[in-house]
PDB file of C-alpha atoms in Angstrom:
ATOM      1  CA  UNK A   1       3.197  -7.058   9.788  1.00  0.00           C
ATOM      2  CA  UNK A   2       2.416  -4.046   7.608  1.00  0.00           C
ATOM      3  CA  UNK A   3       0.397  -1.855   9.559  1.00  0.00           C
ATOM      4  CA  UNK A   4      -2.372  -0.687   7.188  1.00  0.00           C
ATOM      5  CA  UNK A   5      -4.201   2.145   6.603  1.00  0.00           C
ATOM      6  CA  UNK A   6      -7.932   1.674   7.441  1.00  0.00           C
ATOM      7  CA  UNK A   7     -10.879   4.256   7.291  1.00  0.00           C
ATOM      8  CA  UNK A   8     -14.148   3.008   9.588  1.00  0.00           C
ATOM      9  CA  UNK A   9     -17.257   4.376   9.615  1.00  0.00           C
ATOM     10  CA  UNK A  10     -21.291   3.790   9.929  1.00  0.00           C
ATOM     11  CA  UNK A  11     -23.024   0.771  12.468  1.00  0.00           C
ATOM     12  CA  UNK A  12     -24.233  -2.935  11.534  1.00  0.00           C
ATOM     13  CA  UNK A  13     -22.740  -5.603   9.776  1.00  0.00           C
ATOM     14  CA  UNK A  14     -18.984  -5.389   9.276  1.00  0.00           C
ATOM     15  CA  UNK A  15     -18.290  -4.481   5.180  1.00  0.00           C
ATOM     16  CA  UNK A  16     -14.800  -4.711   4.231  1.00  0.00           C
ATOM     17  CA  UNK A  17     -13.739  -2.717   0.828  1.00  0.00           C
ATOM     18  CA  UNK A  18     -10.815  -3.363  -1.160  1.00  0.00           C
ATOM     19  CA  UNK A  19      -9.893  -1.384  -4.189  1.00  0.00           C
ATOM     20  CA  UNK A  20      -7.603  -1.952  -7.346  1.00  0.00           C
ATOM     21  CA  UNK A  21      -4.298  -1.581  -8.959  1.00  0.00           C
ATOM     22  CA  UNK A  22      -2.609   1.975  -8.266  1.00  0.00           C
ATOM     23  CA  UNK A  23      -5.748   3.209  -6.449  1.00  0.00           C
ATOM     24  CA  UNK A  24      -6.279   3.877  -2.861  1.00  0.00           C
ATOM     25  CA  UNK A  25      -9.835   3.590  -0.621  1.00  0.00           C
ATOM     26  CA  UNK A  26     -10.825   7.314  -1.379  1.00  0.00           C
ATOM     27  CA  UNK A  27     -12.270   5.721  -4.307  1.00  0.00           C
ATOM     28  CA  UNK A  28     -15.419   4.900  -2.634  1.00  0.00           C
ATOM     29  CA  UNK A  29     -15.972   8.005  -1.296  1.00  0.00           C
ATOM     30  CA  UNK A  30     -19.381   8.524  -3.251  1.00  0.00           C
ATOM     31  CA  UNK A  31     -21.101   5.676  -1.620  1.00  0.00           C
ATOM     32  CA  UNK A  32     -19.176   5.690   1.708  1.00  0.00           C
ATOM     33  CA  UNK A  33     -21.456   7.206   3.413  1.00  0.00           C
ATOM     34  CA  UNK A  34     -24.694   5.604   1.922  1.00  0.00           C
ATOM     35  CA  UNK A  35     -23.408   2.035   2.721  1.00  0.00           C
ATOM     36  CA  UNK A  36     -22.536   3.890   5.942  1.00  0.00           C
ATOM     37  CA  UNK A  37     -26.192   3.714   6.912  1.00  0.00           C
ATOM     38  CA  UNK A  38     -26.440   0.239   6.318  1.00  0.00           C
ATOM     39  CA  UNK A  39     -22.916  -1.410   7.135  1.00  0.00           C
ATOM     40  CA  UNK A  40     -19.938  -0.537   9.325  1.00  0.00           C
ATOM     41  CA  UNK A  41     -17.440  -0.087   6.756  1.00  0.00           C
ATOM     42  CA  UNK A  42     -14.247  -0.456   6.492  1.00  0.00           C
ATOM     43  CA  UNK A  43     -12.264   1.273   3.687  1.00  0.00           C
ATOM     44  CA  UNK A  44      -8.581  -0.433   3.651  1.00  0.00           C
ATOM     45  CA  UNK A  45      -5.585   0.916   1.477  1.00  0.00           C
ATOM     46  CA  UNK A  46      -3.662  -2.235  -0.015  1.00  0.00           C
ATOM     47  CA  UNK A  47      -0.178  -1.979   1.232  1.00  0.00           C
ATOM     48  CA  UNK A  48       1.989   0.627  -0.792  1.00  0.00           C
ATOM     49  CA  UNK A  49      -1.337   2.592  -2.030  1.00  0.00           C
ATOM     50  CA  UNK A  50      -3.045   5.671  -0.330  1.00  0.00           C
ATOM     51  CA  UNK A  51      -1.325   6.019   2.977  1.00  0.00           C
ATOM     52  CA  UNK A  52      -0.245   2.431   3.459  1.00  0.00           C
ATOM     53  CA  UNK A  53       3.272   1.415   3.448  1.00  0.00           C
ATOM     54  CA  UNK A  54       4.658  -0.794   1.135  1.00  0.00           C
ATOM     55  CA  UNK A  55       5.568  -4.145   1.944  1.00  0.00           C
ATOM     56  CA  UNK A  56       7.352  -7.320   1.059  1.00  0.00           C
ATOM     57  CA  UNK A  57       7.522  -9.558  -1.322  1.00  0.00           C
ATOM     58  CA  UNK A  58       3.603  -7.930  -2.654  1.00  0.00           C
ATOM     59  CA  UNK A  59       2.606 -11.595  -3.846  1.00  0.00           C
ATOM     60  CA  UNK A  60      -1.170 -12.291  -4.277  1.00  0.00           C
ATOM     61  CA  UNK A  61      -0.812 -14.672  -1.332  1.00  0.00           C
ATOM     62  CA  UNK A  62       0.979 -12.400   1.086  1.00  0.00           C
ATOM     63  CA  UNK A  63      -1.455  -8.982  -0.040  1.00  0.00           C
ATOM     64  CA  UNK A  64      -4.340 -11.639   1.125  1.00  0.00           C
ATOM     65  CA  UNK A  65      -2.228 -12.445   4.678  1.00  0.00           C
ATOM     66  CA  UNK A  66      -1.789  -8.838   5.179  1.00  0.00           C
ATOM     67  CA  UNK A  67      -5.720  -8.737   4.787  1.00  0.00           C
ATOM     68  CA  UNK A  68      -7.000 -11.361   6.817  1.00  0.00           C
ATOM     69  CA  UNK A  69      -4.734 -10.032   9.967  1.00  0.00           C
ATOM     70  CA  UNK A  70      -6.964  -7.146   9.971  1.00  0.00           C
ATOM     71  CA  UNK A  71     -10.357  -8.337   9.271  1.00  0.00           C
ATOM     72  CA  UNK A  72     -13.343  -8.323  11.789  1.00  0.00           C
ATOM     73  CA  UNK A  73     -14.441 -11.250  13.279  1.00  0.00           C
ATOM     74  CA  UNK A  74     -16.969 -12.269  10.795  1.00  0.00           C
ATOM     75  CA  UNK A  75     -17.967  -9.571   7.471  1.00  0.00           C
ATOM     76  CA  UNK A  76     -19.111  -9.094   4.031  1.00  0.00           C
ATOM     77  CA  UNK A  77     -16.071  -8.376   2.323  1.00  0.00           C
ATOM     78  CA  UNK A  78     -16.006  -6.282  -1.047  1.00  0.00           C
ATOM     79  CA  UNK A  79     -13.624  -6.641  -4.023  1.00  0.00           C
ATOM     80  CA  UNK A  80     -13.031  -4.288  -7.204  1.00  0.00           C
ATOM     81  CA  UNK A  81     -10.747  -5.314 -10.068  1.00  0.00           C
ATOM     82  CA  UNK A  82      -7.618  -6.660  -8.054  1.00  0.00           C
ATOM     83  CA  UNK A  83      -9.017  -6.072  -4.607  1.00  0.00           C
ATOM     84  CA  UNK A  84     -11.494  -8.891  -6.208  1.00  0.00           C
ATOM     85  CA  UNK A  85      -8.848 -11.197  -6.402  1.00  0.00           C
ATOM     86  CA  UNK A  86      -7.618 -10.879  -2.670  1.00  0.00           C
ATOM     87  CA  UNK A  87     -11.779 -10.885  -1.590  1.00  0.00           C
ATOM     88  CA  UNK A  88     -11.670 -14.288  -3.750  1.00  0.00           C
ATOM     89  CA  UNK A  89      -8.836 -15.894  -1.892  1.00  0.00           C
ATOM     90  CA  UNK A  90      -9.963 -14.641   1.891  1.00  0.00           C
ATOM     91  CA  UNK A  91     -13.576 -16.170   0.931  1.00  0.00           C
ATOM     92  CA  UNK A  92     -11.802 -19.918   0.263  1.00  0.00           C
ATOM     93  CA  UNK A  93      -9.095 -19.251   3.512  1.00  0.00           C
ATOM     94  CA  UNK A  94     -11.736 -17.936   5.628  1.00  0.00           C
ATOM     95  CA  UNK A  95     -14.725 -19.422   5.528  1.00  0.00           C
ATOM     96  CA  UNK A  96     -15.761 -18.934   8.895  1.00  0.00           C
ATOM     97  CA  UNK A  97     -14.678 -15.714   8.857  1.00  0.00           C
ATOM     98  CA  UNK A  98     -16.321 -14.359   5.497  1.00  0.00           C
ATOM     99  CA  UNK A  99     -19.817 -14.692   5.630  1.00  0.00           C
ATOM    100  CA  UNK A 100     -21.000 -12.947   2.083  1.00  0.00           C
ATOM    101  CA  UNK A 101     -18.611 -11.754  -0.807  1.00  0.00           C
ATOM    102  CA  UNK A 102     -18.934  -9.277  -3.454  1.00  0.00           C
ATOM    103  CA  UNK A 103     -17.133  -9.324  -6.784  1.00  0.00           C
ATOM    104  CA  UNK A 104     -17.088  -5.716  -8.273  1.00  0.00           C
ATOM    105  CA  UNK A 105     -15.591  -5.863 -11.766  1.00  0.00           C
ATOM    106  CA  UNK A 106     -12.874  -8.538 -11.372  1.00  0.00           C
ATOM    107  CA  UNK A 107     -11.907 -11.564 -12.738  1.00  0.00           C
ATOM    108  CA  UNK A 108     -10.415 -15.104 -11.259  1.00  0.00           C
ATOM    109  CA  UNK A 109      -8.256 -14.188 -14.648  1.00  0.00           C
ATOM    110  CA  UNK A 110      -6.583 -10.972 -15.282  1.00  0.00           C
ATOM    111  CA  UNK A 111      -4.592 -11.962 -18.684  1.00  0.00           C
ATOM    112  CA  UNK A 112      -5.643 -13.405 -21.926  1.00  0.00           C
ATOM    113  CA  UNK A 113      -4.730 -16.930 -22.169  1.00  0.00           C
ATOM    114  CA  UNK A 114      -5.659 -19.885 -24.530  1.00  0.00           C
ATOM    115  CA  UNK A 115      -8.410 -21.070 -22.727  1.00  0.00           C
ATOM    116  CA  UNK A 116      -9.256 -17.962 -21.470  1.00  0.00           C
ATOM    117  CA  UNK A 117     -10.062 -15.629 -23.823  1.00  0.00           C
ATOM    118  CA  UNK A 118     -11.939 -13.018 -21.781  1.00  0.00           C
ATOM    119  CA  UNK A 119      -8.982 -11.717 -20.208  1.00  0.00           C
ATOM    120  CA  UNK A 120      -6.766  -8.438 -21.283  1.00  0.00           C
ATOM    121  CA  UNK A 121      -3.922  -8.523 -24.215  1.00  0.00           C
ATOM    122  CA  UNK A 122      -0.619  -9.563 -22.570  1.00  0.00           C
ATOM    123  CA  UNK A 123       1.094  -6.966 -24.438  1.00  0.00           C
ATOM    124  CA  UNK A 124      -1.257  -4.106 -23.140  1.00  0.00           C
ATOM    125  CA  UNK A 125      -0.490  -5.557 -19.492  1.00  0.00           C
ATOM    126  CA  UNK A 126       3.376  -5.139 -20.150  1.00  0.00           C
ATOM    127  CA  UNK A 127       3.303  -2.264 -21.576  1.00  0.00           C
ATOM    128  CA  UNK A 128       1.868  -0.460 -18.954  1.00  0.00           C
ATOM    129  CA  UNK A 129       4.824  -2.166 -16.503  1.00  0.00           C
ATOM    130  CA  UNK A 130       7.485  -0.677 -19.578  1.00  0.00           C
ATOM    131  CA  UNK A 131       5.758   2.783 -19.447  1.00  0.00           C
ATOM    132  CA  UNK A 132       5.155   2.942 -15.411  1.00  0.00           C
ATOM    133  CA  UNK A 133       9.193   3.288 -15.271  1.00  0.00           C
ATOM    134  CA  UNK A 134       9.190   5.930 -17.895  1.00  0.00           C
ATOM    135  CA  UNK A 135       5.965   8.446 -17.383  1.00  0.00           C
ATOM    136  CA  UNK A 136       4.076   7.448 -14.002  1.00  0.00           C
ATOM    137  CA  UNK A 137       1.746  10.109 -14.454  1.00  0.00           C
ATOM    138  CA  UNK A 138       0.773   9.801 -18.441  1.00  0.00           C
ATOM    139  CA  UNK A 139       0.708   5.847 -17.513  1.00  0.00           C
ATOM    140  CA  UNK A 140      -2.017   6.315 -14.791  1.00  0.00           C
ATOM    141  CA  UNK A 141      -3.933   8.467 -16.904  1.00  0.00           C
ATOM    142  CA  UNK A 142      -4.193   6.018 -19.617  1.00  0.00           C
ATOM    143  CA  UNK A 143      -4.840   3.393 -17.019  1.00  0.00           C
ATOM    144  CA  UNK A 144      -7.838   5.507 -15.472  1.00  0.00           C
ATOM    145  CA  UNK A 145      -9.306   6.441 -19.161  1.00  0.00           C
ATOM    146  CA  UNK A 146      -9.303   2.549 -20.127  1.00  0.00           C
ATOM    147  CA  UNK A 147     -11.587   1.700 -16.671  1.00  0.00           C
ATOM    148  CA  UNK A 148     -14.314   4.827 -18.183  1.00  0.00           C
ATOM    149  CA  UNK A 149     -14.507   3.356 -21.837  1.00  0.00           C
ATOM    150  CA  UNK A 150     -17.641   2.526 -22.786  1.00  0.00           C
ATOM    151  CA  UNK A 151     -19.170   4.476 -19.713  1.00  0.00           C
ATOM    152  CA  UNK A 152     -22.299   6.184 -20.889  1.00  0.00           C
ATOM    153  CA  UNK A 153     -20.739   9.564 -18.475  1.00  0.00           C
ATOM    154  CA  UNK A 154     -17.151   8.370 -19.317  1.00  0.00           C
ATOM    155  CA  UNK A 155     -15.816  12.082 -18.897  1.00  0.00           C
ATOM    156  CA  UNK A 156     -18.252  13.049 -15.608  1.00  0.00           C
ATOM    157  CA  UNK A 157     -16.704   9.841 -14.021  1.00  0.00           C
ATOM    158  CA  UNK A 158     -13.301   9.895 -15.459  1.00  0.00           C
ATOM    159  CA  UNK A 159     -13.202  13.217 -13.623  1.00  0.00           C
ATOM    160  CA  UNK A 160     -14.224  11.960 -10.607  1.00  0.00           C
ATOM    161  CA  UNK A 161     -12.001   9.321 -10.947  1.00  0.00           C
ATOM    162  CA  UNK A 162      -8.811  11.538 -11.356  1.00  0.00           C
ATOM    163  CA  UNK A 163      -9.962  13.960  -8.483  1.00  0.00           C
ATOM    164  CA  UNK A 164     -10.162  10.781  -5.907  1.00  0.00           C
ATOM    165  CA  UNK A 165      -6.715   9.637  -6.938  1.00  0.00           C
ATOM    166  CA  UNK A 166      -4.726  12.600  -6.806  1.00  0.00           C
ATOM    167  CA  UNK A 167      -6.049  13.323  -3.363  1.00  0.00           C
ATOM    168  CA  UNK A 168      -3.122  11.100  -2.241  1.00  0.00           C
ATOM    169  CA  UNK A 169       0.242  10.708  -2.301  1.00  0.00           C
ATOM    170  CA  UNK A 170       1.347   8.738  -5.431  1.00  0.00           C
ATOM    171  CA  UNK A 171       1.549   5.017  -4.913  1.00  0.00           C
ATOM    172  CA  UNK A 172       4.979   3.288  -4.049  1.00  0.00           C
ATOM    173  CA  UNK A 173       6.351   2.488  -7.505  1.00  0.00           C
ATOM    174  CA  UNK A 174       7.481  -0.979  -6.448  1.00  0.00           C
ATOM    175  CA  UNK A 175       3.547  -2.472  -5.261  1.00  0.00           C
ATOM    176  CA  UNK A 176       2.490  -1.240  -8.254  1.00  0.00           C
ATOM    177  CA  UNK A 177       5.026  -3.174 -10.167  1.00  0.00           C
ATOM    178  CA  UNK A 178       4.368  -6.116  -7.807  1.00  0.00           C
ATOM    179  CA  UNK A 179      -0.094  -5.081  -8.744  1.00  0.00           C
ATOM    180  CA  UNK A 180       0.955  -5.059 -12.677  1.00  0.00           C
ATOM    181  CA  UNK A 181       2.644  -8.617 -12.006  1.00  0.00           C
ATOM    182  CA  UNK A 182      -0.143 -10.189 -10.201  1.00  0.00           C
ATOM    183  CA  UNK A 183      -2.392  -8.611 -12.877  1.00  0.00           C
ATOM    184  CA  UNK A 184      -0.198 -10.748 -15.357  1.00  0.00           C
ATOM    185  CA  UNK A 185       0.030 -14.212 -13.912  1.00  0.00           C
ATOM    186  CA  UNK A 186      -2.651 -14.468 -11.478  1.00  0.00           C
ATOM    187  CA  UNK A 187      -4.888 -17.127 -12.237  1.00  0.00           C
ATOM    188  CA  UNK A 188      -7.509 -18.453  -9.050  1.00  0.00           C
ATOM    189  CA  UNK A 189      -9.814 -20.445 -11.862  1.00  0.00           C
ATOM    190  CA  UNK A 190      -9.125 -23.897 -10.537  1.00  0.00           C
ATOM    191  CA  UNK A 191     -10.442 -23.207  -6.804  1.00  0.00           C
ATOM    192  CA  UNK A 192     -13.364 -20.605  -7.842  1.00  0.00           C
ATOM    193  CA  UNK A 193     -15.555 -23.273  -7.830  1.00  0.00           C
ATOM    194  CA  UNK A 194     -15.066 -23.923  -4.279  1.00  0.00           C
ATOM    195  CA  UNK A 195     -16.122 -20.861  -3.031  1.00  0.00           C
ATOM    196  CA  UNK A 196     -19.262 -21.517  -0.649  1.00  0.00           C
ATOM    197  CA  UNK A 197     -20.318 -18.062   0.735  1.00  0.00           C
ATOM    198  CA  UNK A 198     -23.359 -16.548  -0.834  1.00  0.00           C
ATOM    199  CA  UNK A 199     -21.708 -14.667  -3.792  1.00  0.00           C
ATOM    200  CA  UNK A 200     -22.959 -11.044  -5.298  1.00  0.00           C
ATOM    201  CA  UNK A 201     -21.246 -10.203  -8.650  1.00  0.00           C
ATOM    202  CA  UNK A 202     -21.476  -6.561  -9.663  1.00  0.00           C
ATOM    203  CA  UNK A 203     -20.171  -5.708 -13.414  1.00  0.00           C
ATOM    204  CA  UNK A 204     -20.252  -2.827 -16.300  1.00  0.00           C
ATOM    205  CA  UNK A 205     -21.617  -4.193 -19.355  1.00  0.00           C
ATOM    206  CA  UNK A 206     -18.835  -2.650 -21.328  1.00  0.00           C
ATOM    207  CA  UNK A 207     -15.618  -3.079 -19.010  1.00  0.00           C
ATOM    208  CA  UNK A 208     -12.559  -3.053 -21.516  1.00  0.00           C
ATOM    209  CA  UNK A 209      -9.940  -4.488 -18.368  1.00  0.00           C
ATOM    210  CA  UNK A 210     -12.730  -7.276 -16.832  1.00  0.00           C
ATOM    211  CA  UNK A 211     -14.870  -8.754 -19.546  1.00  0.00           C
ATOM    212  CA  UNK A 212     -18.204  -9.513 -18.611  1.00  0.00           C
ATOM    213  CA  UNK A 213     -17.909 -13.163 -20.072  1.00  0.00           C
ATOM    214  CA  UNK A 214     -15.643 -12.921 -17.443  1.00  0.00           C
ATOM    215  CA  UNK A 215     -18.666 -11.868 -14.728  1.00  0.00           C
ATOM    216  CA  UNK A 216     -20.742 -14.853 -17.011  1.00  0.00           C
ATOM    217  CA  UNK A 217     -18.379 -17.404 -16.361  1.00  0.00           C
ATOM    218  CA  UNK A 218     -18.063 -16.668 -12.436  1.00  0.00           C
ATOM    219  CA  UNK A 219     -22.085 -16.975 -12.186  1.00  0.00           C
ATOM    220  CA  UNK A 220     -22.301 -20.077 -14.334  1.00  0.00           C
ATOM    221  CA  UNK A 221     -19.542 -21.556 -11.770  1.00  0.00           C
ATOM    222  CA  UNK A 222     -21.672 -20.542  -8.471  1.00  0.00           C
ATOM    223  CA  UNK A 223     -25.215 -21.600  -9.114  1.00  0.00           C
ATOM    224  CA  UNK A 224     -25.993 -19.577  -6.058  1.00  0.00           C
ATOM    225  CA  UNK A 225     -24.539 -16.511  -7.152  1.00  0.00           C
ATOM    226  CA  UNK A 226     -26.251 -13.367  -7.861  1.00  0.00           C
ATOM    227  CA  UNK A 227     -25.277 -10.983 -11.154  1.00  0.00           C
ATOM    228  CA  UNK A 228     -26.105  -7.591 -11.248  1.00  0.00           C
ATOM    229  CA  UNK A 229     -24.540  -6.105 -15.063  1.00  0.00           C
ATOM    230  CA  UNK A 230     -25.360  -2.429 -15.624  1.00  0.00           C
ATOM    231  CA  UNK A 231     -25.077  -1.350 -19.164  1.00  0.00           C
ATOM    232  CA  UNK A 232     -23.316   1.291 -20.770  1.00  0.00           C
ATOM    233  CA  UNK A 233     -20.666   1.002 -17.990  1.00  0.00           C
ATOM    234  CA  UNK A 234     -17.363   0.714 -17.694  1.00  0.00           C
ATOM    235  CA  UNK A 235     -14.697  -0.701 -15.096  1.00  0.00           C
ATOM    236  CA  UNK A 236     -16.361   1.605 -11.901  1.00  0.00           C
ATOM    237  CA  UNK A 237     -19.931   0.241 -11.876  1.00  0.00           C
ATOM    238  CA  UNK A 238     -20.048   1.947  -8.302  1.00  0.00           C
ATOM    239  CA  UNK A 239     -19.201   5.484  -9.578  1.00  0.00           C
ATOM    240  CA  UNK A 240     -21.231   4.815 -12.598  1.00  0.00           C
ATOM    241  CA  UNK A 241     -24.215   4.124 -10.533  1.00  0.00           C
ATOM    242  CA  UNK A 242     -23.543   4.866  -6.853  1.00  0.00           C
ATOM    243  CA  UNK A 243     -27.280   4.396  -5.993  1.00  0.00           C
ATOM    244  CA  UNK A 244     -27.687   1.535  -7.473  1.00  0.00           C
ATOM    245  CA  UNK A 245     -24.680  -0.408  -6.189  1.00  0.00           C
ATOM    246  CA  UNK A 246     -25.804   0.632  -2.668  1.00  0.00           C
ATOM    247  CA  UNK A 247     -29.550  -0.495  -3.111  1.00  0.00           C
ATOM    248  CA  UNK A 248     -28.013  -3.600  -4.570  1.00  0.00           C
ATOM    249  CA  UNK A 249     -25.261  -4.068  -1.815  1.00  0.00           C
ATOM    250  CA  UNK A 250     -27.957  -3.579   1.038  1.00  0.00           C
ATOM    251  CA  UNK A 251     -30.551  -6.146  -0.653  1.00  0.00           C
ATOM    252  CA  UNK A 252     -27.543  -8.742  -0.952  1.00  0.00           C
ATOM    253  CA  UNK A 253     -27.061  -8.064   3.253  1.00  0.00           C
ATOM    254  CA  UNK A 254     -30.778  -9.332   4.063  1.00  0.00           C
ATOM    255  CA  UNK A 255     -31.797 -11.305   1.604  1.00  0.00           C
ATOM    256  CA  UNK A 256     -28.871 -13.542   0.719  1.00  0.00           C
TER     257      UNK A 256
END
């Protein structure tokens, strides 16, 4: 089993973060220690990201394996774009297990399809696999200026955003293939529905790689749910407005 990379820190209820494609868990490191105070949290680097290892085969279902080995008895688990996915499917394995779940800017749909017309161009998604091979470093850059746009401090928190992902080594080039691929042909819209764990969805009002119809759709499926949108923000709604998504976060722990 891939030994991962985990950062823990603060007292009460166990929160388990999970980031997205080609990032690593520094990204949280504006409201680390704010959630801190409320949570014990746990900051995990998805294998082959931030100083995990890589592993194999970097499927959906064996990324959410590698998770569930390592989570605490019973927690609140956090997801952000892809890292939402994997949150998704440990909240219908592990019931028990995962008592509360938070959505941060994801979708149970990464790619545009015919009946699903809130997810990203296909084309867009494969180029970014072409280009990964050719310029890593112009690719990521691109990637990490699409999650700003439409941020109302998109260059304050595309900054910020750059400074936390340098800070590591660069990702193993295969997971974020393998990422890109799940990206493409993911699709958990069938078994959403049965997700029975009190439910917080966090989204940017103007996220160009997660539409919010997509953030809609998931409340409209969990009548239970709670949706926070915060407007005139992009893909990062937790850089955007750390404050916030902590007050927000901590409200969801008592009074869900």
């Amino acid at each position: 089993m891939t030994a991962l990379h985990i950062e823990t820190s603060g007292q009460g209820p166990d929160l388990v973060l999970l980031h997205g494609w080609a990032m690593h868990s520094g990204i949280w490191g504006s409201v680390r220690d704010a959630l801190a105070q409320h949570f014990r949290v746990h900051l995990v680097d998805l294998p082959g990201h931030g100083l995990s290892p890589a592993c194999e085969p970097g499927t959906l279902d064996h990324l959410t394996e590698i998770i569930a080995a390592i989570l605490p008895e019973r927690c609140l688990i956090g997801g952000w774009s892809l890292g939402g996915q994997i949150a998704m499917q440990l909240a219908l394995q592990l019931p028990q297990q995962v008592e509360k779940l938070v959505l941060i800017s994801t979708t149970p749909c990464f790619a545009w399809q015919n009946d699903w017309p809130f997810g990203m161009d296909r084309k867009l998604l494969q180029m970014f696999l072409e280009n990964l091979k050719l310029n890593y470093t112009s690719t990521i850059n691109r990637f990490l200026t699409l999650q700003m746009s439409g941020d109302r401090d998109a260059s304050k928190i595309l900054s910020q955003l750059r400074k936390n992902f340098f800070q590591r080594a660069e990702p193993d080039p295969a997971a974020l293939e393998k990422g890109l691929r799940i990206l493409q042909h993911s699709d958990l819209r069938d078994r959403f529905g049965d997700i029975r764990q009190p439910v917080l969805i966090v989204h940017g009002g103007n996220d160009v790689i997660t539409h919010p119809a997509a953030a809609d759709w998931m409340h409209q499926q969990l009548p239970q749910s709670q949706y926070v949108k915060f407007e005139h923000c992009g893909h990062a709604p937790f850089l955007s407005y750390p404050e916030q998504f902590v007050a927000r976060l901590n409200e969801f722990r008592t009074n869900a």
